[in-house]
XYZ file of C-alpha atoms in Angstrom:
677
model
C -3.370 26.127 18.675
C -5.328 26.588 15.448
C -5.257 29.470 13.021
C -7.090 32.490 14.380
C -7.771 33.782 10.883
C -8.054 30.830 8.448
C -7.119 31.703 4.854
C -9.792 32.084 2.208
C -7.695 29.987 -0.173
C -4.927 27.408 0.082
C -3.555 28.426 -3.313
C -0.447 30.590 -3.266
C -0.752 33.852 -5.234
C 1.113 32.415 -8.228
C -0.948 29.233 -8.312
C -4.195 31.133 -7.757
C -3.387 33.405 -10.673
C -2.612 30.430 -12.910
C -5.805 28.544 -12.014
C -8.361 31.293 -11.611
C -7.170 34.219 -13.721
C -4.631 33.512 -16.492
C -7.042 31.561 -18.678
C -9.675 34.315 -18.503
C -7.590 37.299 -19.617
C -8.224 36.940 -23.351
C -11.771 37.292 -24.559
C -12.550 35.589 -27.843
C -14.458 32.609 -29.133
C -13.697 29.739 -31.465
C -16.091 28.212 -33.945
C -16.879 24.553 -33.411
C -15.556 23.838 -36.913
C -12.125 25.081 -35.841
C -11.599 22.394 -33.200
C -13.798 19.636 -34.682
C -13.622 18.357 -38.239
C -16.651 17.493 -40.365
C -15.844 13.808 -39.791
C -16.343 14.281 -36.055
C -12.647 13.988 -35.292
C -10.862 16.475 -33.069
C -8.608 18.972 -34.844
C -5.382 18.521 -32.882
C -3.454 20.808 -35.194
C -5.654 23.749 -34.213
C -5.389 22.905 -30.500
C -1.597 22.464 -30.466
C -1.112 25.860 -32.147
C -2.123 27.463 -28.857
C 0.869 26.016 -27.012
C 3.522 28.669 -26.356
C 7.255 28.138 -25.955
C 10.155 30.233 -24.692
C 11.588 32.766 -27.124
C 15.141 31.512 -26.779
C 14.592 27.827 -25.972
C 11.977 25.128 -26.591
C 10.833 25.134 -22.947
C 7.074 25.195 -22.477
C 5.734 28.612 -21.484
C 2.918 27.503 -19.220
C 1.438 30.893 -18.346
C 1.180 32.076 -21.950
C -0.096 28.670 -23.025
C -2.903 28.903 -20.463
C -3.709 32.445 -21.614
C -3.835 31.273 -25.227
C -5.868 28.142 -24.472
C -8.351 29.952 -22.213
C -10.794 31.070 -24.942
C -10.549 27.685 -26.679
C -11.395 25.896 -23.415
C -14.413 28.190 -23.012
C -15.638 27.442 -26.546
C -15.229 23.693 -26.084
C -17.035 23.909 -22.730
C -19.979 25.736 -24.284
C -20.117 23.218 -27.126
C -20.196 20.215 -24.800
C -22.720 21.946 -22.580
C -25.016 22.357 -25.583
C -25.047 18.629 -26.297
C -27.598 16.204 -24.936
C -26.421 13.019 -23.252
C -27.437 11.083 -26.363
C -25.478 13.431 -28.654
C -22.397 13.230 -26.450
C -22.629 9.455 -26.355
C -23.000 9.177 -30.125
C -20.093 11.524 -30.836
C -17.581 10.674 -28.148
C -18.112 7.387 -26.312
C -16.506 5.326 -29.066
C -13.362 7.435 -28.628
C -13.400 6.924 -24.862
C -13.258 3.117 -25.048
C -9.474 3.239 -24.743
C -9.823 4.384 -21.122
C -11.386 1.011 -20.206
C -14.148 2.863 -18.329
C -16.241 4.836 -20.865
C -19.312 4.513 -18.650
C -17.580 6.591 -15.960
C -16.893 9.323 -18.516
C -20.571 9.300 -19.415
C -21.355 9.924 -15.748
C -18.809 12.752 -15.755
C -20.597 14.433 -18.652
C -23.524 15.165 -16.352
C -21.157 17.371 -14.326
C -20.887 19.791 -17.249
C -24.639 20.241 -17.092
C -24.797 20.354 -13.290
C -21.439 21.514 -11.820
C -22.826 21.890 -8.286
C -20.990 21.630 -4.972
C -18.102 19.191 -5.200
C -19.249 17.409 -8.367
C -16.721 19.155 -10.600
C -13.781 18.310 -8.335
C -14.933 14.701 -8.035
C -15.259 14.315 -11.800
C -11.873 15.915 -12.410
C -10.175 13.607 -9.912
C -11.816 10.561 -11.491
C -10.909 11.787 -14.964
C -7.238 12.374 -14.138
C -6.872 8.974 -12.453
C -8.591 7.115 -15.319
C -6.581 9.079 -17.875
C -3.295 8.303 -16.117
C -4.096 4.590 -16.012
C -5.029 4.570 -19.706
C -1.871 6.470 -20.672
C 0.124 3.838 -18.782
C -1.550 1.114 -20.852
C -0.610 3.011 -24.023
C 2.979 3.380 -22.780
C 3.207 -0.413 -22.504
C 2.416 -0.814 -26.198
C 6.110 -0.113 -26.841
C 7.622 0.415 -23.366
C 8.448 -2.041 -20.587
C 8.245 -0.524 -17.104
C 5.485 2.054 -16.824
C 6.549 5.103 -14.762
C 4.815 5.396 -11.401
C 4.583 9.201 -11.476
C 2.330 10.997 -13.939
C 4.986 13.641 -14.660
C 7.426 10.932 -15.786
C 4.731 9.286 -17.878
C 3.909 12.557 -19.665
C 7.603 13.138 -20.339
C 8.235 9.648 -21.718
C 9.461 9.214 -25.265
C 7.137 6.219 -25.632
C 4.028 8.426 -25.427
C 5.680 11.089 -27.593
C 6.277 8.491 -30.322
C 2.590 7.473 -30.229
C 0.802 10.812 -29.738
C 3.458 13.313 -30.803
C 5.284 15.977 -28.774
C 2.758 18.815 -29.375
C -0.097 16.666 -28.029
C 1.899 15.700 -24.948
C 2.699 19.381 -24.377
C -1.028 20.157 -24.354
C -1.542 17.552 -21.637
C 1.367 18.961 -19.645
C -0.306 22.367 -19.557
C -3.300 20.878 -17.725
C -1.893 18.051 -15.610
C 1.846 18.632 -15.752
C 4.379 20.040 -13.255
C 3.712 22.722 -10.597
C 4.392 25.454 -13.206
C 1.371 24.241 -15.169
C -2.296 24.274 -14.144
C -1.339 21.094 -12.262
C -5.016 20.212 -11.865
C -4.431 16.639 -10.748
C -2.163 17.475 -7.828
C -3.975 20.488 -6.424
C -7.166 18.421 -6.370
C -5.831 15.119 -5.059
C -3.798 16.865 -2.346
C -6.736 18.930 -1.127
C -5.474 22.446 -1.880
C -8.257 23.754 -4.086
C -11.807 24.596 -3.010
C -14.929 23.784 -5.010
C -15.403 27.380 -6.212
C -11.822 27.728 -7.464
C -12.011 25.114 -10.209
C -12.995 26.531 -13.627
C -15.467 24.146 -15.225
C -14.043 24.867 -18.666
C -10.824 23.050 -17.760
C -12.780 19.921 -16.921
C -14.614 20.127 -20.251
C -11.306 20.581 -22.036
C -9.737 17.509 -20.413
C -12.822 15.433 -21.239
C -12.601 16.619 -24.839
C -8.851 15.933 -25.021
C -9.320 12.413 -23.636
C -11.643 11.608 -26.534
C -9.127 13.168 -28.922
C -6.375 10.915 -27.561
C -8.625 7.947 -28.294
C -8.831 9.017 -31.917
C -5.058 9.374 -32.222
C -4.522 6.015 -30.531
C -6.970 4.322 -32.877
C -5.031 5.630 -35.887
C -1.732 4.507 -34.362
C -2.993 0.985 -33.638
C -4.321 0.616 -37.184
C -0.978 1.637 -38.651
C 1.109 -0.418 -36.197
C -1.234 -3.443 -36.370
C -1.358 -3.535 -32.581
C -4.091 -3.580 -29.969
C -4.247 -1.863 -26.606
C -4.190 -4.281 -23.662
C -5.503 -3.026 -20.342
C -3.724 -4.004 -17.171
C -5.955 -5.716 -14.597
C -7.229 -3.585 -11.767
C -5.809 -3.940 -8.272
C -8.118 -5.892 -5.975
C -8.285 -5.190 -2.265
C -7.793 -8.338 -0.230
C -8.117 -9.003 3.494
C -11.347 -7.003 3.652
C -12.119 -8.393 7.103
C -8.926 -6.825 8.417
C -9.805 -3.548 6.710
C -13.221 -3.393 8.375
C -12.025 -1.683 11.559
C -15.064 0.232 12.794
C -18.742 -0.615 13.312
C -20.933 0.064 10.297
C -21.849 3.718 10.051
C -25.550 4.324 10.526
C -27.683 7.327 9.643
C -27.407 8.747 13.143
C -23.614 8.784 13.006
C -23.607 10.264 9.514
C -25.864 13.078 10.696
C -23.486 13.712 13.600
C -20.620 13.742 11.114
C -22.290 16.476 9.070
C -22.605 18.581 12.201
C -18.996 17.894 13.213
C -17.772 19.043 9.798
C -19.121 22.529 10.427
C -17.656 22.667 13.958
C -14.262 21.037 13.526
C -11.101 23.130 13.774
C -9.350 21.126 11.061
C -11.948 21.861 8.374
C -11.610 25.136 6.493
C -14.960 26.694 5.608
C -14.139 26.599 1.909
C -13.725 22.807 2.125
C -17.028 22.003 3.871
C -18.829 21.119 0.578
C -16.307 18.343 -0.072
C -16.859 16.779 3.356
C -20.636 16.929 3.024
C -20.438 15.427 -0.476
C -18.256 12.573 0.840
C -20.806 11.750 3.547
C -23.646 11.939 1.024
C -21.773 9.608 -1.331
C -21.453 7.042 1.449
C -25.178 7.295 2.174
C -25.841 6.632 -1.516
C -23.508 3.599 -1.535
C -21.101 5.380 -3.918
C -18.100 4.192 -1.946
C -15.363 5.078 -4.432
C -16.758 8.606 -4.747
C -16.867 8.881 -0.962
C -13.200 7.996 -0.539
C -12.036 10.046 -3.542
C -13.668 13.107 -1.999
C -12.549 12.234 1.513
C -8.840 11.582 0.979
C -7.856 15.094 -0.146
C -9.882 16.574 2.723
C -8.302 14.238 5.246
C -4.918 15.357 3.935
C -5.990 18.989 4.032
C -7.359 18.673 7.565
C -4.173 17.043 8.792
C -2.207 19.786 7.041
C -4.139 22.380 9.074
C -3.205 20.489 12.236
C 0.389 19.958 11.034
C 0.959 23.656 10.365
C -0.578 24.585 13.715
C 1.419 22.240 15.946
C 4.666 22.849 14.054
C 4.091 26.622 13.856
C 4.586 26.830 10.086
C 1.361 28.411 8.724
C 2.899 29.087 5.306
C 2.944 25.345 4.593
C -0.844 25.330 4.487
C -0.592 26.836 1.000
C 0.473 25.321 -2.276
C 4.199 25.766 -2.722
C 5.836 27.497 -5.639
C 7.649 25.428 -8.248
C 10.949 25.741 -6.395
C 9.736 23.816 -3.315
C 7.557 20.837 -2.431
C 3.903 20.866 -1.502
C 3.136 19.728 2.056
C 1.494 16.359 1.410
C 0.875 13.173 3.389
C 4.552 12.263 2.963
C 5.676 15.313 4.919
C 2.693 15.408 7.270
C 3.218 11.832 8.500
C 7.022 11.937 8.589
C 9.098 11.700 11.761
C 10.994 14.926 11.079
C 10.397 18.197 9.278
C 12.543 19.129 6.307
C 14.764 21.160 8.661
C 15.354 17.937 10.656
C 13.368 19.182 13.650
C 10.895 16.702 15.151
C 7.448 16.705 13.603
C 4.993 17.378 16.436
C 1.973 15.956 14.620
C 2.635 12.272 15.490
C 2.791 13.251 19.158
C -0.525 15.114 18.924
C -2.284 12.402 16.915
C -0.966 9.505 18.991
C 0.399 6.129 17.960
C -2.940 4.500 17.101
C -3.987 7.250 14.677
C -0.547 7.301 13.066
C -0.575 3.529 12.652
C -4.003 3.675 11.005
C -2.817 6.319 8.533
C 0.385 4.445 7.739
C -1.561 1.199 7.326
C -4.157 2.575 4.931
C -1.932 4.960 3.012
C 1.744 3.973 3.136
C 2.674 0.403 4.019
C 3.424 -1.579 0.876
C 1.327 -4.561 1.956
C -1.574 -2.391 3.080
C -4.384 -1.158 0.837
C -2.487 2.069 -0.085
C -5.877 3.564 -0.827
C -4.766 6.996 -2.055
C -2.049 5.646 -4.354
C -4.289 3.072 -5.998
C -7.224 5.456 -6.433
C -5.275 8.468 -7.663
C -3.327 6.385 -10.196
C -6.478 4.770 -11.577
C -5.608 1.249 -10.436
C -9.010 0.492 -8.873
C -12.283 -0.469 -10.510
C -14.409 2.412 -9.224
C -17.641 0.468 -9.674
C -16.480 -2.257 -7.267
C -14.889 -0.253 -4.501
C -15.461 -2.087 -1.178
C -17.745 -0.627 1.447
C -15.402 -1.895 4.172
C -12.626 0.537 3.208
C -15.014 3.465 2.779
C -16.518 2.703 6.192
C -13.092 2.618 7.837
C -11.778 5.762 6.149
C -14.917 7.782 6.890
C -15.154 6.476 10.475
C -11.541 7.376 11.182
C -12.049 10.840 9.667
C -15.091 11.360 11.896
C -12.984 10.553 14.976
C -10.473 13.225 13.920
C -13.252 15.760 13.387
C -14.479 14.974 16.883
C -11.056 15.105 18.546
C -10.189 18.476 17.062
C -13.531 20.229 17.323
C -14.838 23.108 19.349
C -15.213 22.620 23.096
C -18.969 23.220 23.167
C -19.839 19.886 21.521
C -20.134 17.808 24.695
C -23.601 16.535 23.800
C -22.340 15.235 20.442
C -19.146 13.725 21.833
C -21.134 11.804 24.450
C -23.192 10.037 21.789
C -22.766 6.294 22.395
C -22.147 5.384 18.742
C -19.537 8.112 18.433
C -17.830 6.988 21.654
C -17.622 3.481 20.195
C -15.885 4.859 17.096
C -13.438 6.745 19.282
C -12.662 3.579 21.272
C -11.955 1.636 18.071
C -9.667 4.415 16.823
C -7.813 4.691 20.133
C -7.191 0.937 20.289
C -6.051 0.501 16.704
C -2.837 -1.481 16.165
C -1.008 -1.761 12.881
C -2.007 -4.636 10.617
C 0.300 -4.064 7.660
C 3.659 -3.043 9.102
C 6.362 -5.626 8.178
C 6.635 -6.605 11.859
C 2.933 -7.466 11.992
C 3.194 -9.294 8.688
C 6.060 -11.365 10.114
C 3.915 -12.313 13.106
C 1.204 -13.547 10.732
C 3.749 -15.563 8.770
C 5.133 -17.198 11.916
C 1.688 -18.271 13.115
C 0.665 -19.550 9.670
C 3.910 -21.481 9.425
C 3.557 -23.210 12.796
C -0.024 -24.163 11.923
C 1.302 -25.784 8.776
C 4.048 -27.673 10.634
C 1.624 -28.976 13.266
C -0.493 -30.454 10.463
C 2.254 -32.776 9.175
C 0.889 -36.308 8.694
C 1.896 -38.923 11.233
C 2.003 -41.944 8.891
C -0.594 -44.169 10.520
C 0.703 -47.332 8.891
C 2.471 -50.524 9.908
C 6.081 -49.652 9.250
C 8.449 -51.681 11.350
C 10.737 -49.443 13.401
C 13.790 -51.430 12.365
C 12.791 -51.025 8.731
C 12.781 -47.236 9.197
C 15.933 -47.142 11.283
C 17.818 -49.245 8.799
C 17.312 -46.769 5.962
C 19.544 -43.764 5.368
C 21.622 -41.463 7.548
C 21.551 -41.423 11.321
C 19.620 -38.413 12.727
C 20.983 -38.777 16.252
C 23.763 -36.141 15.803
C 21.134 -33.567 14.809
C 19.006 -34.372 17.824
C 22.028 -33.991 20.093
C 22.742 -30.487 18.742
C 19.076 -29.533 19.100
C 19.255 -30.660 22.719
C 22.273 -28.378 23.183
C 20.453 -25.373 21.669
C 17.080 -25.643 23.390
C 18.404 -25.065 26.948
C 19.886 -21.753 25.720
C 16.403 -20.608 24.710
C 14.533 -22.158 27.630
C 15.076 -19.257 30.105
C 13.160 -16.891 27.794
C 10.078 -19.090 27.470
C 7.045 -19.447 29.673
C 7.733 -21.594 32.716
C 5.214 -24.256 31.704
C 6.791 -24.854 28.280
C 9.704 -27.267 28.245
C 11.520 -27.971 24.998
C 12.827 -31.512 24.706
C 14.688 -32.140 21.466
C 12.855 -34.356 18.973
C 9.900 -34.541 21.344
C 8.976 -30.867 20.973
C 5.240 -30.678 21.557
C 3.576 -29.141 18.513
C 0.616 -27.730 20.399
C 2.786 -26.231 23.140
C 5.068 -24.648 20.546
C 2.087 -23.166 18.741
C 0.690 -21.834 22.023
C 4.093 -20.362 22.887
C 4.404 -18.604 19.507
C 0.876 -17.229 19.772
C 1.742 -15.794 23.175
C 5.026 -14.309 21.942
C 3.383 -12.791 18.855
C 0.683 -11.196 20.986
C 3.253 -8.920 22.626
C 3.103 -5.309 21.449
C 6.120 -4.131 19.467
C 6.554 -0.454 18.695
C 6.502 -0.084 14.893
C 6.155 3.615 14.109
C 9.198 5.062 12.321
C 11.168 1.824 12.563
C 14.891 2.435 11.857
C 16.453 1.053 8.702
C 18.363 -1.615 10.625
C 15.129 -3.006 12.058
C 13.417 -3.077 8.667
C 16.412 -4.773 7.046
C 16.456 -7.400 9.779
C 12.714 -7.997 9.450
C 13.144 -8.578 5.710
C 15.574 -11.438 6.392
C 13.398 -12.899 9.165
C 10.416 -12.864 6.820
C 12.413 -14.607 4.099
C 13.390 -17.322 6.567
C 9.776 -17.781 7.661
C 8.524 -17.837 4.067
C 10.961 -20.601 3.165
C 10.119 -22.541 6.339
C 6.493 -22.477 5.267
C 7.517 -23.597 1.783
C 9.406 -26.561 3.247
C 6.381 -27.466 5.347
C 4.078 -27.259 2.351
C 6.382 -29.506 0.330
C 6.688 -32.050 3.128
C 2.905 -32.283 3.460
C 2.416 -32.577 -0.307
C 5.125 -35.225 -0.790
C 3.967 -37.190 2.247
C 0.394 -37.347 1.058
C 1.396 -38.383 -2.451
C 3.936 -41.013 -1.398
C 1.710 -42.401 1.342
C -1.116 -42.958 -1.129
C 1.328 -44.675 -3.478
C 2.622 -46.790 -0.573
C -0.897 -47.931 0.338
C -1.626 -48.710 -3.319
C 1.713 -50.561 -3.568
C 2.621 -48.525 -6.638
C 6.108 -47.521 -5.435
C 9.069 -49.156 -7.091
C 11.828 -50.563 -4.890
C 13.982 -47.441 -5.160
C 11.006 -45.143 -4.468
C 10.123 -47.304 -1.464
C 13.589 -46.824 0.032
C 13.444 -43.097 -0.676
C 10.087 -42.921 1.070
C 11.584 -44.544 4.153
C 14.442 -42.031 4.090
C 11.916 -39.230 3.854
C 9.955 -40.624 6.803
C 13.134 -40.735 8.848
C 14.245 -37.242 7.845
C 11.010 -35.415 8.496
C 10.844 -36.950 11.970
C 13.573 -34.481 13.026
C 12.757 -31.693 10.518
C 9.648 -30.747 12.467
C 11.516 -29.921 15.716
C 14.262 -28.169 13.708
C 11.778 -25.878 11.987
C 9.984 -25.259 15.285
C 13.316 -24.392 16.870
C 14.009 -21.848 14.134
C 10.538 -20.335 14.499
C 10.997 -20.005 18.265
C 14.384 -18.359 17.763
C 13.007 -15.965 15.132
C 10.068 -15.015 17.336
C 12.254 -14.340 20.365
C 14.428 -12.112 18.199
C 11.343 -10.363 16.825
C 9.988 -9.603 20.298
C 13.330 -7.959 21.100
C 13.902 -6.419 17.662
C 14.571 -2.922 19.019
C 17.746 -4.250 20.655
C 19.263 -4.189 17.155
C 19.759 -0.447 17.643
C 22.267 -1.177 20.429
C 24.632 -2.964 18.082
C 27.480 -1.103 16.402
C 27.987 -1.434 12.658
C 30.320 -4.435 12.911
C 28.065 -6.285 15.354
C 25.043 -5.547 13.180
C 26.758 -6.939 10.082
C 27.782 -10.073 11.993
C 24.227 -10.497 13.218
C 22.822 -10.171 9.701
C 25.420 -12.684 8.532
C 24.105 -15.134 11.138
C 20.499 -14.655 10.014
C 21.488 -15.077 6.371
C 23.241 -18.323 7.316
C 19.897 -19.605 8.622
C 18.206 -18.296 5.486
C 20.667 -20.130 3.234
C 20.065 -23.333 5.169
C 16.293 -23.052 4.756
C 16.638 -22.171 1.061
C 18.720 -25.326 0.552
C 16.130 -27.261 2.521
C 13.457 -26.049 0.102
C 15.499 -27.471 -2.763
C 16.300 -30.806 -1.083
C 12.690 -31.462 0.010
C 11.145 -30.622 -3.354
C 9.358 -33.451 -5.225
C 11.932 -33.130 -8.012
C 14.991 -33.601 -5.736
C 13.929 -35.806 -2.810
C 17.394 -35.547 -1.230
C 16.376 -36.702 2.223
C 19.736 -38.041 3.395
C 21.321 -34.774 2.313
C 18.886 -32.823 4.502
C 20.332 -34.586 7.558
C 23.929 -33.658 6.689
C 22.925 -30.098 5.798
C 20.889 -29.691 8.994
C 23.665 -30.998 11.246
C 26.194 -28.512 9.849
C 23.740 -25.612 10.139
C 22.686 -26.484 13.678
C 26.324 -26.479 14.818
C 26.743 -22.941 13.415
C 23.534 -21.794 15.108
C 24.685 -23.285 18.415
C 28.027 -21.489 18.107
C 26.414 -18.115 17.486
C 23.942 -18.549 20.335
C 26.860 -19.372 22.599
C 28.481 -16.029 21.733
C 25.480 -14.299 23.346
C 25.008 -11.852 20.467
C 21.302 -12.544 19.915
C 18.790 -9.792 20.583
C 17.002 -11.702 23.310
C 20.264 -11.941 25.286
C 20.995 -8.263 24.710
C 17.557 -7.511 26.149
C 18.316 -9.666 29.185
C 21.591 -7.789 29.745
C 19.864 -4.435 29.486
C 17.062 -5.235 31.890
C 19.031 -7.464 34.284
C 15.839 -9.296 35.120
C 15.666 -12.897 36.252
C 14.516 -14.964 33.239
C 11.361 -16.188 34.957
C 10.225 -12.752 36.103
C 8.670 -12.337 32.692
C 6.225 -14.883 31.323
C 7.915 -15.061 27.947
C 11.135 -13.116 27.907
C 12.533 -9.699 28.466
C 11.492 -7.137 25.852
């Protein structure tokens, strides 16, 4: 299945020439005084003179620019290499403050002195991510919405107005589009090996970053403005992100052996894998993951090209076509609309892990946040590094040579494999909806029960009659009853909180296929999540208002009008709890059968969405009426009665997903403990 003759490089001929040869064709040297002034400032005018443009148009000529800049990069590299750490710090650190992480650039300087193994690649990846983040902060000095992509940021008029077009063109030569050196992308996407990265380009980018700091300082003085750094992204839910057992030294030693034997690791990339493992051992967790992510992508690309029989996609693409990155590797279809075979080979659990950690918007999106400089590298959590490295080890093991039986039988490794094989998505919108439902029902079951001596006639004599609402609820519940567990009976305003919570826990525990969910499913989930969010908001408001008003009641600090309003509230919330529970049960039954949405035609789908949005509008209005500012408790009864009648009508038309599922399976309702899925 794998390549019989692995390539010695993943750089296409054009890209290889640009990276490894073009900048070395001209042999000359530049005096330090030519690129640094006596004041210690960087001579941008001298640097920008090396940028070449087309003869007949102002388009950047990247190849000739690299040829022209090559000797200058070499001279700057030799100059920086001649400096001591103290000299570099004295001359440059003040100009690196604008990056918000000058200490990381000081660590990078050591790479110039010792560019061994994967150190140069690691420093370049950290530099490009920190630089991109800092440029985004500069953009926001005069711009509003910072571009997400580096290429759009470099092309922005906001940065041109601050740094000037020639300076931005210099940056484009090094970290611009595929026609340029494109150092950021070939590194972060795992195309370039450790020996293919010229150290002089790293020195040049380090030098240019300090030069940008000087230009920015001058701009801020003239504009009387100050650079404000955006806060870093913080990873939350670390317990959920800690998937695997903690890696111990024995497992890490096995991992080093697996790296050399795995079919998805090219020999030229072994130093990166070893450096990632070493970084983890040294508790440098950000470094570990920065090194690991491009190699994970590269390893999956080896597997992707093998199973889809497209070996050419292992290489960097030319400027006219896209590189094969995670987006293509993890997609359902290839760009020719044929089925991607990789998800089948990897299996659902592995695909869900990759989508969770890399793609889902509510997941950690580790690669995006790291590569765009959004993470504080000094506080990167061990939990994520442990999970990413553990998962990578399981892939190395799965796709390794057959003669590794003794390694694969190692108990610790078998435990990792079990965890990987049993992984279920935690950040897909469907899973997030399940969490919301369970959090919401917990909130509703905690509503206070007013343990005070209110006379029943005093309550019943205040406000609107809730009996019509209860009658409609009693009409709706029997329609849902056949899809519930046999020992759960729903009885109008006497819905048992604990039984409802138990029922929802059981329903939410059912596995729902999430990989490559169709658009219709995702759109429906969005509405269901909005409904659940607003239900939770209503519950939160009810609890807050109840606690406040009850305390005032006990202290006899309520005026006559407030006292009557409190009694109306007490009467209203007595039926709001079963109404909200009813909606949660309905939502959860629909969720369990969400794939039935694909059986609806366009008209039926639109009608179904209209029904869900009707519920959403009701809950949104309920949020308004139950707010401390409004306190429209009588109005909630009228609103609820009208909405319940509409819900009852739609349920009677048998267009819900749970009833579609029943029709498809033609199973007696009680043959399944919860409902037909």
